[in-house]
Coordinates of C-alpha atoms and ligand atoms in Angstrom, one line a residue:
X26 CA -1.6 -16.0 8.9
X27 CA -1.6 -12.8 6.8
X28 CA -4.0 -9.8 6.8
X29 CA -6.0 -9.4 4.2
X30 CA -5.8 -5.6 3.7
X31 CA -7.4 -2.9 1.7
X32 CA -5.7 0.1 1.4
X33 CA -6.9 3.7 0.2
X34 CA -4.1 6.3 -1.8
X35 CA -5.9 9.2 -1.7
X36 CA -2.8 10.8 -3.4
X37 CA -3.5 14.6 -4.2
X38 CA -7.2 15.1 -3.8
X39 CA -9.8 16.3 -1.4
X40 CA -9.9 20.2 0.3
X41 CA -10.5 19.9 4.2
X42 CA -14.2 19.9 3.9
X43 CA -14.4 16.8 1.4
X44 CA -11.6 14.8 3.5
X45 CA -13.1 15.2 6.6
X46 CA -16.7 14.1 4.7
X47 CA -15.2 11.3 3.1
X48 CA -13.7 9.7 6.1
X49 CA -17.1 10.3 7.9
X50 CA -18.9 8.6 4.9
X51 CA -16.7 5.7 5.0
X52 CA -17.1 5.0 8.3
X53 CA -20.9 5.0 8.8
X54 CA -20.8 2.6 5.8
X55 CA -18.8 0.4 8.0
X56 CA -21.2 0.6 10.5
X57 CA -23.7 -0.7 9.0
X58 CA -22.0 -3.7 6.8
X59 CA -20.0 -5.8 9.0
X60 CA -16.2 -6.1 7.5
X61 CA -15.2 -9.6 6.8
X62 CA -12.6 -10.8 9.8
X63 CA -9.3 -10.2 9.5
X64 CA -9.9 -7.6 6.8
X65 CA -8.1 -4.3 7.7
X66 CA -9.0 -1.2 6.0
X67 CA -5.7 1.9 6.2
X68 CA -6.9 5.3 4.9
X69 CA -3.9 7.5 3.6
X70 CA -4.8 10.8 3.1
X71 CA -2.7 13.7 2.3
X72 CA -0.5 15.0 4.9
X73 CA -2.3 17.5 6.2
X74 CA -5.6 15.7 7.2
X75 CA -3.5 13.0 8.7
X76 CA -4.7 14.1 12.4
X77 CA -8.1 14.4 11.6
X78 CA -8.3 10.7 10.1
X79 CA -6.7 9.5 13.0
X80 CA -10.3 10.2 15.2
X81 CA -11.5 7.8 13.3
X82 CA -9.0 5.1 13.7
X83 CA -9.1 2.1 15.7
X84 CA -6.9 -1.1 16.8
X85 CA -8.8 -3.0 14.6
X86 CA -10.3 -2.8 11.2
X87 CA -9.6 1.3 10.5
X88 CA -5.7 2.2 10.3
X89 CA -4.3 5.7 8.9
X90 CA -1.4 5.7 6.9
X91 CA 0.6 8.5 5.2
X92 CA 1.7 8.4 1.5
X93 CA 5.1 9.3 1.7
X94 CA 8.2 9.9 4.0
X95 CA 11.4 11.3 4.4
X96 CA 14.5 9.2 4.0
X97 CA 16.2 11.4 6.5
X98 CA 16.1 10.9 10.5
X99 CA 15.5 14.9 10.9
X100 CA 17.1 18.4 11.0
X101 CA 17.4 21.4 8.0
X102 CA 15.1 19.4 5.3
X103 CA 12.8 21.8 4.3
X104 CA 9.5 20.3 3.4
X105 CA 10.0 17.1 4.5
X106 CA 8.1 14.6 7.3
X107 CA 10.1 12.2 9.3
X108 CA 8.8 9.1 10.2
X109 CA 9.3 10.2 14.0
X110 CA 6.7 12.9 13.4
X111 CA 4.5 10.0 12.1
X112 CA 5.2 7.8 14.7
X113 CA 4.5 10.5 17.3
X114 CA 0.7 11.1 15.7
X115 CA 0.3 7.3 15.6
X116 CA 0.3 6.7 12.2
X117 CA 0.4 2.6 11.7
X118 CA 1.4 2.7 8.0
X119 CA 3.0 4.4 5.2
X120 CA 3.1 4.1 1.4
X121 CA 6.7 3.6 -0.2
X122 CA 8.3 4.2 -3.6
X123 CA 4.4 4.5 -5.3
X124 CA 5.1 4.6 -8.9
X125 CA 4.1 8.1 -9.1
X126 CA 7.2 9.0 -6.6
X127 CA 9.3 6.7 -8.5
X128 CA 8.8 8.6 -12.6
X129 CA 8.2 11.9 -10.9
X130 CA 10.2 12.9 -7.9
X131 CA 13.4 10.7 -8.9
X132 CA 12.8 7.7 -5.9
X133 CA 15.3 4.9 -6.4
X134 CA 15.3 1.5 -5.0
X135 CA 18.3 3.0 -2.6
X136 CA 15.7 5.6 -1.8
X137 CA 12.8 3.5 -1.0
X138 CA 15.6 1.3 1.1
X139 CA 16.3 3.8 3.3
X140 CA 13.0 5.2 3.7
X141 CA 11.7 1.8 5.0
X142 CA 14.8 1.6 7.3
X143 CA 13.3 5.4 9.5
X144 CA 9.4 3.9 9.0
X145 CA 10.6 0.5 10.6
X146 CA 13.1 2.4 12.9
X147 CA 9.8 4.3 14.7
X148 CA 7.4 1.6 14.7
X149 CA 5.6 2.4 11.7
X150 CA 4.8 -0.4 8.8
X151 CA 5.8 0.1 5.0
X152 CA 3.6 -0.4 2.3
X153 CA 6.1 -0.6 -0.4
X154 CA 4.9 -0.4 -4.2
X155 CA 6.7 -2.4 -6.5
X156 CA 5.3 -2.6 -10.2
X157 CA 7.0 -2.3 -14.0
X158 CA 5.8 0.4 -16.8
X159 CA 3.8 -0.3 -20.4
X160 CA 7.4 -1.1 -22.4
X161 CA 8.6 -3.6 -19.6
X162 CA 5.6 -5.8 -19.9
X163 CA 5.4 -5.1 -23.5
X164 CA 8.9 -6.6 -23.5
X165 CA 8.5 -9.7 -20.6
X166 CA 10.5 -7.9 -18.2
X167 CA 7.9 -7.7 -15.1
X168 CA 9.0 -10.4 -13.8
X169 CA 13.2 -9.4 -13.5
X170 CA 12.0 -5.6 -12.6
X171 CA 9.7 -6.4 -9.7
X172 CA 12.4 -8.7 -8.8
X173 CA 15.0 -6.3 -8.5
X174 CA 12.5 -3.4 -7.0
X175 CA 11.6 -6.0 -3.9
X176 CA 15.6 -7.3 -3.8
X177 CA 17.1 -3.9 -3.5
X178 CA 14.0 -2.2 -1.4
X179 CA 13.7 -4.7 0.8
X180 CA 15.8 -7.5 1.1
X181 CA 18.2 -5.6 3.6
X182 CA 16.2 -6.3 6.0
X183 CA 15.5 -8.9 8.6
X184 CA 13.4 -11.6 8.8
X185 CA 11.8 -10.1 12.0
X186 CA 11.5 -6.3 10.2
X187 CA 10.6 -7.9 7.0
X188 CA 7.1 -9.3 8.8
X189 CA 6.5 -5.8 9.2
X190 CA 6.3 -5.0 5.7
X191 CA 2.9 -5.2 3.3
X192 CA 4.6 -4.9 -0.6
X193 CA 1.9 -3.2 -3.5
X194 CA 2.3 -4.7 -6.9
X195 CA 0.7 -1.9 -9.2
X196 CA 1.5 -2.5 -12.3
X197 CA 2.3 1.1 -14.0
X198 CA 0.1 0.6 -17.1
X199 CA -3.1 -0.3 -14.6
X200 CA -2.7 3.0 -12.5
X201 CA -5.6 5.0 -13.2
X202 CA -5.7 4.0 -16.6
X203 CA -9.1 1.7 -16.2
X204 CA -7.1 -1.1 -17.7
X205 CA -6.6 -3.7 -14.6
X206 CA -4.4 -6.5 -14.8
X207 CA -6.3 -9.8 -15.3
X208 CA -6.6 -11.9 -12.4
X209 CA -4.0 -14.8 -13.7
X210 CA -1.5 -11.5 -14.3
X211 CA -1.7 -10.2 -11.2
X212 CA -1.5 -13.7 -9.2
X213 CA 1.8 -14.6 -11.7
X214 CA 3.6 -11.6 -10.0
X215 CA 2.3 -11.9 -6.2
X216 CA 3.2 -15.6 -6.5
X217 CA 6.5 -14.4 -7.7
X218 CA 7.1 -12.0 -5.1
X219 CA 6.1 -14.6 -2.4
X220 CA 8.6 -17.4 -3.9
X221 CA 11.4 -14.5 -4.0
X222 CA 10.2 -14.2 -0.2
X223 CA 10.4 -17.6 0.7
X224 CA 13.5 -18.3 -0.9
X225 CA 15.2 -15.4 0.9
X226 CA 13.7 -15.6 4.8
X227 CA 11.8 -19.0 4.1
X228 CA 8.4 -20.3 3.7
X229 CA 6.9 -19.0 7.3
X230 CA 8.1 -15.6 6.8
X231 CA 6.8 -15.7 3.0
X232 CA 3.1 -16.9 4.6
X233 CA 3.2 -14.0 6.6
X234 CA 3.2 -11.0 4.2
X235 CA 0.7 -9.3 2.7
X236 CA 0.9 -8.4 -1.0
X237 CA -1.5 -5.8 -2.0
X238 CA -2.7 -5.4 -6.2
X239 CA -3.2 -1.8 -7.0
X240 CA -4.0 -0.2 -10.4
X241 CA -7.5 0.5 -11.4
X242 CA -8.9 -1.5 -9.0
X243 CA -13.0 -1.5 -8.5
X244 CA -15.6 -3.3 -6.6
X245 CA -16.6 -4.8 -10.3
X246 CA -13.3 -6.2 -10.5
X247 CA -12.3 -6.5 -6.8
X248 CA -14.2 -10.6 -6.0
X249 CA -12.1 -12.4 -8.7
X250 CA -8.7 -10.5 -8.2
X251 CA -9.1 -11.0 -4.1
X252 CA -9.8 -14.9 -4.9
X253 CA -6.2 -15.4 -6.0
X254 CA -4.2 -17.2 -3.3
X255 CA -1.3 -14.3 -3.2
X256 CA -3.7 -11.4 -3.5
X257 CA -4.2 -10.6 0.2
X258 CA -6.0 -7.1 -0.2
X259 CA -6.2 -4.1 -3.0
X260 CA -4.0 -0.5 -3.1
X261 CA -6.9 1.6 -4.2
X262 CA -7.0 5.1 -5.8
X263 CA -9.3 6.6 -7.7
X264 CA -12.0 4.2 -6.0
X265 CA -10.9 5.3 -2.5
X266 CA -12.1 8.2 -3.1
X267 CA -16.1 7.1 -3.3
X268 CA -16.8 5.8 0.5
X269 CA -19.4 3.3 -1.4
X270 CA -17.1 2.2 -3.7
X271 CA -14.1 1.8 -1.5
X272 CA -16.2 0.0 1.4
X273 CA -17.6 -2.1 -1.2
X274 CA -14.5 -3.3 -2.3
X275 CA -13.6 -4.0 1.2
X276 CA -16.5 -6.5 1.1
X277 CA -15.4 -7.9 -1.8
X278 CA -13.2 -11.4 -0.2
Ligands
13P10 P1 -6.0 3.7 -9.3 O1 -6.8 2.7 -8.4 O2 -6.7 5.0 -9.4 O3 -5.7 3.0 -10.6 O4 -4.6 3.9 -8.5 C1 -3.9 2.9 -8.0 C2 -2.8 3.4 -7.2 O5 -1.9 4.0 -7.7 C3 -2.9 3.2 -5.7 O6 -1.7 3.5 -5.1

């Protein structure tokens, strides 16, 4: 059966000093509160403090993933991180077409395609974000655009890479805004996304994978959104970054 999973985006925050502290801090909390089985928690820092986090990693409840990679195997790509260099600092996980990347740095579905193609290619697992903006809702499109987000992302793929995957709905409007998507919204789309699964590599397969809610996410909120049968875990942001908060939300199935 599937993982649940609680994921931290750190996105741009935290010098050295604070990441290195906030790692630390999470992981004496875990010491003393005892993780639910089968919950995972993945830490994805910035780039740079990727090696660091990875001291603290272990096989089984504390993963490190990044929060972006390139779409290109290597060579003259200035600025970029290959999945190989990922895969040779044992990174498990990596976020993919976040909506940030998506309104900001031009990511297409094409792009977010090929980028899971190098993480699956080196061993690494995709967390791929799929979610619609304010005027899509406002307009009852989530349910065709997360439909055509996960088809053209993903769909590519496999049945065998595709159990590698963990998909992120964030709704847009959610993200950092304080507004979170009520329970029954969010469930609507993950049970969406599961039937779109199970239609496409079957039921088993569908079982299998675990969809993530992200978007203002909190441990006041966390207990009745984690209670929906397709919510398998959170994408947290703002809330990763407090080692109370984002351990407490891991306590929250
Ligand atoms: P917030 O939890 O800050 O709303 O961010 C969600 C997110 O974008 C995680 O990837």
């Amino acid at each position: 059966m599937r993982k649940h999973i609680v994921a931290g985006n750190w996105k741009m925050n935290c010098n050295f000093n604070e990441a290195d502290e906030l790692v630390n801090d999470i992981m004496s909390r875990l010491e003393e509160d005892q993780l639910p089985r089968e919950t995972l928690m993945v830490v994805c820092p910035p780039f740079p403090y990727l090696e660091m986090t990875t001291d603290y990693a272990n096989d089984s409840y504390f993963m490190v993933g990044a929060q972006n990679v390139s779409d290109r195997e290597k060579g003259a790509y200035t600025g970029e991180v290959s999945a190989e260099m990922l895969e040779s600092m044992e990174i498990d996980y990596c976020i993919v077409g976040h909506s940030e990347r998506r309104a900001y740095y031009g990511e297409t579905d094409q792009t977010v395609a090929a980028k899971v193609d190098q993480l699956l290619k080196h061993g690494l697992k995709p967390i791929v974000c799929v979610g619609e903006v304010l005027e899509e809702r406002e307009s009852g499109k989530q349910f065709e655009v997360v439909q055509r987000q996960v088809e053209q992302g993903l769909f590519h793929l496999t049945a065998e890479q595709m159990r590698e995957v963990v998909i992120a709905y964030e709704p847009v409007w959610a993200i950092g805004t304080g507004k979170t998507a009520t329970p029954e919204q969010a469930q609507e789309i993950h049970a969406h996304i599961r039937s779109l699964l199970a239609a496409k590599y079957g039921q088993n397969v569908a079982d299998d994978i675990s969809i993530l809610y992200g978007g203002s996410c909190k441990p006041s909120n966390a207990k009745e959104l984690f209670a929906c049968p397709d919510i398998d875990g959170g994408l947290i942001g703002g809330a990763s970054l407090k080692a109370d908060d984002f351990v407490a939300i891991a306590m929250s199935f």
